[in-house]
Amino acid sequence: MKTICPVCMHHCQLAEGQVGRCRGRQNQGGKILPINSGVITALALDAIEKKPLRHFYPGRLILSVGSFGCNLHCPFCQNARIAMAGRRDVEAMILSPEELARRAEGMRHQGNIGLAFTYNEPLIGYEFVVEAARLVQDRGMKTVLVTNGSATPEITRQVLPHIDALNIDLKGFTQEVYENLGGTLEVVKAFITQAVDAGCHVELTTLVVPGLNDDPGEMEAMARWIAHLSPDIPLHVTRFFPAHLMWRDDPTPLSTVYGLAEVARGSLNDVYEGNMGL
């Protein structure tokens, strides 16, 4: 008997012991449970601008935590070492939500404002995110979610009450782009809309990959859609550098990023170019 995973658009049908496409959830006794809960592969005190967030506590630091696994398979993944990995592929420490919240609170004297779930796709282990975020908020600190937004509305409703700010990857604005990455554009659009409607602080990021999503018309359509939600939503238009399966490709030309950012400014008030270093 197979059980359907409720977390994302894949709705993986898993037999006993089988792991889903995300590599982070497994059928255990007829229940689909996260196997990456508390499995910490990365932990760092980062500038909030690295998430990237420009309009949420600028100039401050936030404890950033990652695990393993992702429900997309982007060939340009910047964190493929953990995002494309399974449990046996990573070195990790085990931290409970309570231990993580205590670490976040213990770094207040260093300027830490809270906890950011990032590096891999946090929502494949949404249960851990909810529990840790709740404990951090109980301590009067802030929570941040950096996500690809590929989660069902039901899961999203459980997560958003415990999140103060999000940076959501909007990989492109055609279903063809998302099919190349193993995702669904409408699912991500619905996730963004839910986050905005919930009153969370929302910023968006589009990594511009040559030949994938660098069409000005696509950027214009994307920016108009974002502006329909609010023209004040910040958009980060960032530059691709060779990584993962595209390690032999050239970086995105600077002129392409600047040009697409200018297109987006036709509809949005706050557009930022990112990863522009040589």
PDB file of C-alpha atoms in Angstrom:
ATOM      1  CA  MET A   1       0.000   0.000   0.000  1.00  0.00           C
ATOM      2  CA  LYS A   2       1.428   3.335  -1.047  1.00  0.00           C
ATOM      3  CA  THR A   3       0.964   6.638   0.762  1.00  0.00           C
ATOM      4  CA  ILE A   4       0.813  10.027  -0.952  1.00  0.00           C
ATOM      5  CA  CYS A   5       3.108  12.764   0.332  1.00  0.00           C
ATOM      6  CA  PRO A   6       1.132  16.015   0.880  1.00  0.00           C
ATOM      7  CA  VAL A   7       4.011  18.503   0.853  1.00  0.00           C
ATOM      8  CA  CYS A   8       4.475  19.573  -2.774  1.00  0.00           C
ATOM      9  CA  MET A   9       3.235  19.351  -6.331  1.00  0.00           C
ATOM     10  CA  HIS A  10       4.908  15.963  -6.929  1.00  0.00           C
ATOM     11  CA  HIS A  11       2.547  14.132  -4.527  1.00  0.00           C
ATOM     12  CA  CYS A  12       5.006  11.231  -4.422  1.00  0.00           C
ATOM     13  CA  GLN A  13       3.297   7.869  -3.934  1.00  0.00           C
ATOM     14  CA  LEU A  14       5.659   6.014  -1.638  1.00  0.00           C
ATOM     15  CA  ALA A  15       5.730   2.382  -0.559  1.00  0.00           C
ATOM     16  CA  GLU A  16       6.949   1.437   2.921  1.00  0.00           C
ATOM     17  CA  GLY A  17      10.559   2.599   3.328  1.00  0.00           C
ATOM     18  CA  GLN A  18      10.606   4.491   0.044  1.00  0.00           C
ATOM     19  CA  VAL A  19      12.095   8.003  -0.075  1.00  0.00           C
ATOM     20  CA  GLY A  20      10.509  10.762  -2.172  1.00  0.00           C
ATOM     21  CA  ARG A  21      11.984  12.778  -5.011  1.00  0.00           C
ATOM     22  CA  CYS A  22      13.117  15.425  -2.546  1.00  0.00           C
ATOM     23  CA  ARG A  23      15.298  12.839  -0.716  1.00  0.00           C
ATOM     24  CA  GLY A  24      14.076  14.303   2.556  1.00  0.00           C
ATOM     25  CA  ARG A  25      10.796  12.429   3.224  1.00  0.00           C
ATOM     26  CA  GLN A  26      10.069   8.724   3.619  1.00  0.00           C
ATOM     27  CA  ASN A  27       7.145   6.361   4.121  1.00  0.00           C
ATOM     28  CA  GLN A  28       7.504   5.040   7.651  1.00  0.00           C
ATOM     29  CA  GLY A  29       4.679   2.800   8.767  1.00  0.00           C
ATOM     30  CA  GLY A  30       2.231   4.339   6.327  1.00  0.00           C
ATOM     31  CA  LYS A  31       3.084   7.927   7.264  1.00  0.00           C
ATOM     32  CA  ILE A  32       5.232  10.262   5.177  1.00  0.00           C
ATOM     33  CA  LEU A  33       7.767  11.667   7.607  1.00  0.00           C
ATOM     34  CA  PRO A  34      10.796  13.945   7.217  1.00  0.00           C
ATOM     35  CA  ILE A  35      14.153  12.186   7.533  1.00  0.00           C
ATOM     36  CA  ASN A  36      16.059  15.472   7.580  1.00  0.00           C
ATOM     37  CA  SER A  37      14.511  16.896  10.769  1.00  0.00           C
ATOM     38  CA  GLY A  38      17.289  18.292  12.920  1.00  0.00           C
ATOM     39  CA  VAL A  39      19.930  17.061  10.475  1.00  0.00           C
ATOM     40  CA  ILE A  40      21.988  20.242  10.192  1.00  0.00           C
ATOM     41  CA  THR A  41      24.490  20.468   7.338  1.00  0.00           C
ATOM     42  CA  ALA A  42      25.128  24.207   7.516  1.00  0.00           C
ATOM     43  CA  LEU A  43      24.944  26.738  10.334  1.00  0.00           C
ATOM     44  CA  ALA A  44      26.252  30.306  10.044  1.00  0.00           C
ATOM     45  CA  LEU A  45      25.625  33.807  11.305  1.00  0.00           C
ATOM     46  CA  ASP A  46      24.950  35.681   8.052  1.00  0.00           C
ATOM     47  CA  ALA A  47      24.180  39.228   7.059  1.00  0.00           C
ATOM     48  CA  ILE A  48      20.444  39.480   6.425  1.00  0.00           C
ATOM     49  CA  GLU A  49      21.261  40.847   2.962  1.00  0.00           C
ATOM     50  CA  LYS A  50      22.702  37.434   2.004  1.00  0.00           C
ATOM     51  CA  LYS A  51      19.254  35.762   2.134  1.00  0.00           C
ATOM     52  CA  PRO A  52      18.767  38.130   0.205  1.00  0.00           C
ATOM     53  CA  LEU A  53      16.537  40.524   2.144  1.00  0.00           C
ATOM     54  CA  ARG A  54      17.007  44.257   1.664  1.00  0.00           C
ATOM     55  CA  HIS A  55      13.938  45.668   3.437  1.00  0.00           C
ATOM     56  CA  PHE A  56      13.863  43.476   6.555  1.00  0.00           C
ATOM     57  CA  TYR A  57      16.174  44.579   9.381  1.00  0.00           C
ATOM     58  CA  PRO A  58      18.916  45.826   7.021  1.00  0.00           C
ATOM     59  CA  GLY A  59      22.424  45.725   8.383  1.00  0.00           C
ATOM     60  CA  ARG A  60      21.599  43.011  10.931  1.00  0.00           C
ATOM     61  CA  LEU A  61      22.724  39.397  11.275  1.00  0.00           C
ATOM     62  CA  ILE A  62      20.666  36.211  11.384  1.00  0.00           C
ATOM     63  CA  LEU A  63      21.568  32.649  12.326  1.00  0.00           C
ATOM     64  CA  SER A  64      21.086  30.618   9.145  1.00  0.00           C
ATOM     65  CA  VAL A  65      20.484  26.876   9.116  1.00  0.00           C
ATOM     66  CA  GLY A  66      20.259  24.257   6.388  1.00  0.00           C
ATOM     67  CA  SER A  67      19.669  20.526   6.090  1.00  0.00           C
ATOM     68  CA  PHE A  68      19.625  18.412   2.901  1.00  0.00           C
ATOM     69  CA  GLY A  69      17.293  17.733  -0.003  1.00  0.00           C
ATOM     70  CA  CYS A  70      15.135  19.706  -2.430  1.00  0.00           C
ATOM     71  CA  ASN A  71      12.005  19.056  -4.476  1.00  0.00           C
ATOM     72  CA  LEU A  72      13.411  20.741  -7.607  1.00  0.00           C
ATOM     73  CA  HIS A  73      16.450  19.660  -9.637  1.00  0.00           C
ATOM     74  CA  CYS A  74      17.938  22.889 -10.950  1.00  0.00           C
ATOM     75  CA  PRO A  75      21.071  22.152 -13.022  1.00  0.00           C
ATOM     76  CA  PHE A  76      22.535  25.486 -11.862  1.00  0.00           C
ATOM     77  CA  CYS A  77      22.004  24.857  -8.133  1.00  0.00           C
ATOM     78  CA  GLN A  78      24.402  26.930  -6.021  1.00  0.00           C
ATOM     79  CA  ASN A  79      24.079  24.589  -3.015  1.00  0.00           C
ATOM     80  CA  ALA A  80      24.018  21.252  -4.812  1.00  0.00           C
ATOM     81  CA  ARG A  81      26.317  19.617  -2.253  1.00  0.00           C
ATOM     82  CA  ILE A  82      23.438  19.541   0.235  1.00  0.00           C
ATOM     83  CA  ALA A  83      20.332  20.372  -1.798  1.00  0.00           C
ATOM     84  CA  MET A  84      20.886  17.531  -4.259  1.00  0.00           C
ATOM     85  CA  ALA A  85      22.031  15.116  -1.543  1.00  0.00           C
ATOM     86  CA  GLY A  86      20.437  12.339   0.470  1.00  0.00           C
ATOM     87  CA  ARG A  87      21.035  11.464   4.109  1.00  0.00           C
ATOM     88  CA  ARG A  88      24.019   9.209   3.406  1.00  0.00           C
ATOM     89  CA  ASP A  89      25.716  11.858   1.276  1.00  0.00           C
ATOM     90  CA  VAL A  90      26.163  14.559   3.909  1.00  0.00           C
ATOM     91  CA  GLU A  91      28.061  15.200   7.091  1.00  0.00           C
ATOM     92  CA  ALA A  92      25.790  16.739   9.679  1.00  0.00           C
ATOM     93  CA  MET A  93      25.153  17.513  13.311  1.00  0.00           C
ATOM     94  CA  ILE A  94      21.839  16.748  14.991  1.00  0.00           C
ATOM     95  CA  LEU A  95      20.068  19.627  16.722  1.00  0.00           C
ATOM     96  CA  SER A  96      16.578  19.604  18.183  1.00  0.00           C
ATOM     97  CA  PRO A  97      14.299  22.618  17.634  1.00  0.00           C
ATOM     98  CA  GLU A  98      14.899  23.581  21.274  1.00  0.00           C
ATOM     99  CA  GLU A  99      18.685  23.438  20.879  1.00  0.00           C
ATOM    100  CA  LEU A 100      18.523  25.511  17.707  1.00  0.00           C
ATOM    101  CA  ALA A 101      16.307  28.129  19.332  1.00  0.00           C
ATOM    102  CA  ARG A 102      18.692  28.335  22.286  1.00  0.00           C
ATOM    103  CA  ARG A 103      21.625  28.843  19.925  1.00  0.00           C
ATOM    104  CA  ALA A 104      19.780  31.640  18.169  1.00  0.00           C
ATOM    105  CA  GLU A 105      18.991  33.327  21.484  1.00  0.00           C
ATOM    106  CA  GLY A 106      22.566  32.860  22.687  1.00  0.00           C
ATOM    107  CA  MET A 107      23.840  34.857  19.708  1.00  0.00           C
ATOM    108  CA  ARG A 108      21.772  37.933  20.460  1.00  0.00           C
ATOM    109  CA  HIS A 109      24.855  39.625  21.897  1.00  0.00           C
ATOM    110  CA  GLN A 110      26.502  39.185  18.487  1.00  0.00           C
ATOM    111  CA  GLY A 111      23.639  41.053  16.823  1.00  0.00           C
ATOM    112  CA  ASN A 112      21.552  38.029  15.838  1.00  0.00           C
ATOM    113  CA  ILE A 113      17.877  38.859  15.221  1.00  0.00           C
ATOM    114  CA  GLY A 114      16.601  35.288  14.889  1.00  0.00           C
ATOM    115  CA  LEU A 115      16.712  32.211  12.678  1.00  0.00           C
ATOM    116  CA  ALA A 116      16.662  31.732   8.893  1.00  0.00           C
ATOM    117  CA  PHE A 117      15.824  28.399   7.251  1.00  0.00           C
ATOM    118  CA  THR A 118      17.862  28.336   4.050  1.00  0.00           C
ATOM    119  CA  TYR A 119      20.631  26.685   1.936  1.00  0.00           C
ATOM    120  CA  ASN A 120      18.545  23.648   0.892  1.00  0.00           C
ATOM    121  CA  GLU A 121      14.732  23.610   0.515  1.00  0.00           C
ATOM    122  CA  PRO A 122      13.393  23.995   4.072  1.00  0.00           C
ATOM    123  CA  LEU A 123       9.766  23.102   3.360  1.00  0.00           C
ATOM    124  CA  ILE A 124      10.443  19.437   2.624  1.00  0.00           C
ATOM    125  CA  GLY A 125      10.973  19.285   6.395  1.00  0.00           C
ATOM    126  CA  TYR A 126       8.241  21.761   7.236  1.00  0.00           C
ATOM    127  CA  GLU A 127       7.458  20.121  10.585  1.00  0.00           C
ATOM    128  CA  PHE A 128      10.903  21.019  11.927  1.00  0.00           C
ATOM    129  CA  VAL A 129      10.608  24.533  10.495  1.00  0.00           C
ATOM    130  CA  VAL A 130       7.285  25.114  12.258  1.00  0.00           C
ATOM    131  CA  GLU A 131       8.493  23.816  15.614  1.00  0.00           C
ATOM    132  CA  ALA A 132      11.817  25.659  15.607  1.00  0.00           C
ATOM    133  CA  ALA A 133      10.271  28.876  14.280  1.00  0.00           C
ATOM    134  CA  ARG A 134       7.601  28.844  16.971  1.00  0.00           C
ATOM    135  CA  LEU A 135      10.238  28.502  19.693  1.00  0.00           C
ATOM    136  CA  VAL A 136      12.306  31.335  18.202  1.00  0.00           C
ATOM    137  CA  GLN A 137       9.285  33.634  18.007  1.00  0.00           C
ATOM    138  CA  ASP A 138       8.417  32.763  21.598  1.00  0.00           C
ATOM    139  CA  ARG A 139      11.811  34.219  22.507  1.00  0.00           C
ATOM    140  CA  GLY A 140      10.903  37.492  20.826  1.00  0.00           C
ATOM    141  CA  MET A 141      13.138  36.891  17.795  1.00  0.00           C
ATOM    142  CA  LYS A 142      12.461  36.878  14.056  1.00  0.00           C
ATOM    143  CA  THR A 143      12.104  33.991  11.615  1.00  0.00           C
ATOM    144  CA  VAL A 144      13.030  33.938   7.930  1.00  0.00           C
ATOM    145  CA  LEU A 145      12.263  31.338   5.262  1.00  0.00           C
ATOM    146  CA  VAL A 146      14.281  31.131   2.030  1.00  0.00           C
ATOM    147  CA  THR A 147      12.345  28.818  -0.260  1.00  0.00           C
ATOM    148  CA  ASN A 148      11.521  27.844  -3.828  1.00  0.00           C
ATOM    149  CA  GLY A 149       7.836  28.153  -2.928  1.00  0.00           C
ATOM    150  CA  SER A 150       6.964  24.692  -4.232  1.00  0.00           C
ATOM    151  CA  ALA A 151       4.564  23.653  -1.485  1.00  0.00           C
ATOM    152  CA  THR A 152       0.859  22.885  -1.399  1.00  0.00           C
ATOM    153  CA  PRO A 153      -1.573  25.431   0.055  1.00  0.00           C
ATOM    154  CA  GLU A 154      -2.320  23.136   2.991  1.00  0.00           C
ATOM    155  CA  ILE A 155       1.322  22.932   4.066  1.00  0.00           C
ATOM    156  CA  THR A 156       1.817  26.637   3.408  1.00  0.00           C
ATOM    157  CA  ARG A 157      -1.045  27.505   5.756  1.00  0.00           C
ATOM    158  CA  GLN A 158       0.663  25.574   8.539  1.00  0.00           C
ATOM    159  CA  VAL A 159       4.008  27.309   8.037  1.00  0.00           C
ATOM    160  CA  LEU A 160       3.232  30.984   7.395  1.00  0.00           C
ATOM    161  CA  PRO A 161       1.903  31.903  10.874  1.00  0.00           C
ATOM    162  CA  HIS A 162       5.379  31.153  12.237  1.00  0.00           C
ATOM    163  CA  ILE A 163       7.385  33.070   9.623  1.00  0.00           C
ATOM    164  CA  ASP A 164       8.107  36.811   9.700  1.00  0.00           C
ATOM    165  CA  ALA A 165       9.859  37.223   6.346  1.00  0.00           C
ATOM    166  CA  LEU A 166      10.440  35.199   3.196  1.00  0.00           C
ATOM    167  CA  ASN A 167      12.679  35.321   0.191  1.00  0.00           C
ATOM    168  CA  ILE A 168      11.040  33.203  -2.492  1.00  0.00           C
ATOM    169  CA  ASP A 169      12.807  32.052  -5.653  1.00  0.00           C
ATOM    170  CA  LEU A 170      10.741  32.834  -8.719  1.00  0.00           C
ATOM    171  CA  LYS A 171      12.777  30.853 -11.229  1.00  0.00           C
ATOM    172  CA  GLY A 172      11.091  32.282 -14.291  1.00  0.00           C
ATOM    173  CA  PHE A 173       7.630  33.107 -15.545  1.00  0.00           C
ATOM    174  CA  THR A 174       6.732  30.308 -17.937  1.00  0.00           C
ATOM    175  CA  GLN A 175       5.702  26.738 -17.230  1.00  0.00           C
ATOM    176  CA  GLU A 176       8.407  25.658 -19.679  1.00  0.00           C
ATOM    177  CA  VAL A 177      11.084  27.067 -17.363  1.00  0.00           C
ATOM    178  CA  TYR A 178       9.602  25.220 -14.398  1.00  0.00           C
ATOM    179  CA  GLU A 179       9.226  21.959 -16.305  1.00  0.00           C
ATOM    180  CA  ASN A 180      12.975  22.081 -16.973  1.00  0.00           C
ATOM    181  CA  LEU A 181      13.529  22.305 -13.208  1.00  0.00           C
ATOM    182  CA  GLY A 182      10.918  19.774 -12.097  1.00  0.00           C
ATOM    183  CA  GLY A 183       8.433  22.318 -10.796  1.00  0.00           C
ATOM    184  CA  THR A 184       5.147  24.070 -11.498  1.00  0.00           C
ATOM    185  CA  LEU A 185       4.834  27.822 -11.988  1.00  0.00           C
ATOM    186  CA  GLU A 186       1.231  28.055 -10.756  1.00  0.00           C
ATOM    187  CA  VAL A 187       2.155  26.362  -7.472  1.00  0.00           C
ATOM    188  CA  VAL A 188       4.853  28.971  -6.829  1.00  0.00           C
ATOM    189  CA  LYS A 189       2.547  31.845  -7.803  1.00  0.00           C
ATOM    190  CA  ALA A 190      -0.073  30.528  -5.370  1.00  0.00           C
ATOM    191  CA  PHE A 191       2.570  30.243  -2.628  1.00  0.00           C
ATOM    192  CA  ILE A 192       3.722  33.839  -3.171  1.00  0.00           C
ATOM    193  CA  THR A 193       0.134  35.061  -3.099  1.00  0.00           C
ATOM    194  CA  GLN A 194      -0.540  33.197   0.144  1.00  0.00           C
ATOM    195  CA  ALA A 195       2.559  34.685   1.766  1.00  0.00           C
ATOM    196  CA  VAL A 196       1.611  38.220   0.762  1.00  0.00           C
ATOM    197  CA  ASP A 197      -2.009  37.752   1.864  1.00  0.00           C
ATOM    198  CA  ALA A 198      -0.792  36.399   5.227  1.00  0.00           C
ATOM    199  CA  GLY A 199       0.974  39.694   5.904  1.00  0.00           C
ATOM    200  CA  CYS A 200       4.505  38.267   5.845  1.00  0.00           C
ATOM    201  CA  HIS A 201       7.360  40.408   4.592  1.00  0.00           C
ATOM    202  CA  VAL A 202       8.054  39.029   1.095  1.00  0.00           C
ATOM    203  CA  GLU A 203      10.979  39.558  -1.257  1.00  0.00           C
ATOM    204  CA  LEU A 204      11.535  37.631  -4.495  1.00  0.00           C
ATOM    205  CA  THR A 205      14.665  36.461  -6.306  1.00  0.00           C
ATOM    206  CA  THR A 206      15.139  35.515  -9.938  1.00  0.00           C
ATOM    207  CA  LEU A 207      18.505  34.021 -10.874  1.00  0.00           C
ATOM    208  CA  VAL A 208      19.041  34.941 -14.525  1.00  0.00           C
ATOM    209  CA  VAL A 209      20.404  31.931 -16.411  1.00  0.00           C
ATOM    210  CA  PRO A 210      21.375  32.494 -20.074  1.00  0.00           C
ATOM    211  CA  GLY A 211      19.022  30.707 -22.434  1.00  0.00           C
ATOM    212  CA  LEU A 212      16.593  29.741 -19.685  1.00  0.00           C
ATOM    213  CA  ASN A 213      14.878  32.859 -18.359  1.00  0.00           C
ATOM    214  CA  ASP A 214      16.669  35.877 -19.839  1.00  0.00           C
ATOM    215  CA  ASP A 215      13.915  37.007 -22.184  1.00  0.00           C
ATOM    216  CA  PRO A 216      12.879  40.648 -21.534  1.00  0.00           C
ATOM    217  CA  GLY A 217       9.257  39.893 -22.375  1.00  0.00           C
ATOM    218  CA  GLU A 218       9.158  37.188 -19.713  1.00  0.00           C
ATOM    219  CA  MET A 219      10.643  39.582 -17.162  1.00  0.00           C
ATOM    220  CA  GLU A 220       8.091  42.230 -18.084  1.00  0.00           C
ATOM    221  CA  ALA A 221       5.225  39.766 -17.574  1.00  0.00           C
ATOM    222  CA  MET A 222       6.705  38.633 -14.259  1.00  0.00           C
ATOM    223  CA  ALA A 223       7.116  42.172 -12.953  1.00  0.00           C
ATOM    224  CA  ARG A 224       3.553  43.076 -13.933  1.00  0.00           C
ATOM    225  CA  TRP A 225       2.231  40.043 -12.078  1.00  0.00           C
ATOM    226  CA  ILE A 226       4.243  40.895  -8.966  1.00  0.00           C
ATOM    227  CA  ALA A 227       3.006  44.493  -9.141  1.00  0.00           C
ATOM    228  CA  HIS A 228      -0.567  43.192  -9.210  1.00  0.00           C
ATOM    229  CA  LEU A 229       0.127  41.802  -5.715  1.00  0.00           C
ATOM    230  CA  SER A 230       2.048  44.943  -4.714  1.00  0.00           C
ATOM    231  CA  PRO A 231       4.493  47.181  -6.606  1.00  0.00           C
ATOM    232  CA  ASP A 232       6.434  47.481  -3.339  1.00  0.00           C
ATOM    233  CA  ILE A 233       7.543  43.820  -3.264  1.00  0.00           C
ATOM    234  CA  PRO A 234      11.346  43.888  -3.706  1.00  0.00           C
ATOM    235  CA  LEU A 235      12.719  41.840  -6.604  1.00  0.00           C
ATOM    236  CA  HIS A 236      16.348  40.651  -6.689  1.00  0.00           C
ATOM    237  CA  VAL A 237      17.559  40.051 -10.243  1.00  0.00           C
ATOM    238  CA  THR A 238      20.724  38.035  -9.745  1.00  0.00           C
ATOM    239  CA  ARG A 239      23.560  36.842 -11.911  1.00  0.00           C
ATOM    240  CA  PHE A 240      24.256  33.172 -12.595  1.00  0.00           C
ATOM    241  CA  PHE A 241      27.754  31.813 -12.045  1.00  0.00           C
ATOM    242  CA  PRO A 242      28.837  28.314 -13.164  1.00  0.00           C
ATOM    243  CA  ALA A 243      27.723  25.641 -10.698  1.00  0.00           C
ATOM    244  CA  HIS A 244      26.568  22.015 -10.384  1.00  0.00           C
ATOM    245  CA  LEU A 245      25.715  20.578 -13.839  1.00  0.00           C
ATOM    246  CA  MET A 246      26.369  23.927 -15.524  1.00  0.00           C
ATOM    247  CA  TRP A 247      29.882  24.379 -14.186  1.00  0.00           C
ATOM    248  CA  ARG A 248      31.305  24.840 -17.693  1.00  0.00           C
ATOM    249  CA  ASP A 249      28.838  27.567 -18.677  1.00  0.00           C
ATOM    250  CA  ASP A 250      29.686  31.255 -18.768  1.00  0.00           C
ATOM    251  CA  PRO A 251      28.313  33.658 -16.156  1.00  0.00           C
ATOM    252  CA  THR A 252      25.343  35.777 -17.154  1.00  0.00           C
ATOM    253  CA  PRO A 253      26.549  38.915 -18.947  1.00  0.00           C
ATOM    254  CA  LEU A 254      26.373  41.967 -16.720  1.00  0.00           C
ATOM    255  CA  SER A 255      24.466  43.813 -19.419  1.00  0.00           C
ATOM    256  CA  THR A 256      21.733  41.142 -19.367  1.00  0.00           C
ATOM    257  CA  VAL A 257      21.166  41.480 -15.625  1.00  0.00           C
ATOM    258  CA  TYR A 258      21.172  45.285 -15.748  1.00  0.00           C
ATOM    259  CA  GLY A 259      18.804  45.248 -18.716  1.00  0.00           C
ATOM    260  CA  LEU A 260      16.314  42.862 -17.126  1.00  0.00           C
ATOM    261  CA  ALA A 261      16.389  44.801 -13.862  1.00  0.00           C
ATOM    262  CA  GLU A 262      15.531  47.940 -15.798  1.00  0.00           C
ATOM    263  CA  VAL A 263      12.610  46.146 -17.446  1.00  0.00           C
ATOM    264  CA  ALA A 264      11.326  45.112 -14.012  1.00  0.00           C
ATOM    265  CA  ARG A 265      11.553  48.710 -12.790  1.00  0.00           C
ATOM    266  CA  GLY A 266       8.835  49.537 -15.276  1.00  0.00           C
ATOM    267  CA  SER A 267       6.378  47.877 -12.859  1.00  0.00           C
ATOM    268  CA  LEU A 268       8.154  47.577  -9.488  1.00  0.00           C
ATOM    269  CA  ASN A 269       9.493  50.169  -7.082  1.00  0.00           C
ATOM    270  CA  ASP A 270      12.392  48.194  -5.600  1.00  0.00           C
ATOM    271  CA  VAL A 271      14.562  46.128  -7.948  1.00  0.00           C
ATOM    272  CA  TYR A 272      18.110  45.104  -7.040  1.00  0.00           C
ATOM    273  CA  GLU A 273      20.844  43.548  -9.147  1.00  0.00           C
ATOM    274  CA  GLY A 274      22.727  40.788  -7.317  1.00  0.00           C
ATOM    275  CA  ASN A 275      25.879  38.665  -7.679  1.00  0.00           C
ATOM    276  CA  MET A 276      27.415  41.340  -9.867  1.00  0.00           C
ATOM    277  CA  GLY A 277      31.036  40.786  -8.786  1.00  0.00           C
ATOM    278  CA  LEU A 278      33.487  39.553 -11.415  1.00  0.00           C
TER     279      LEU A 278
END
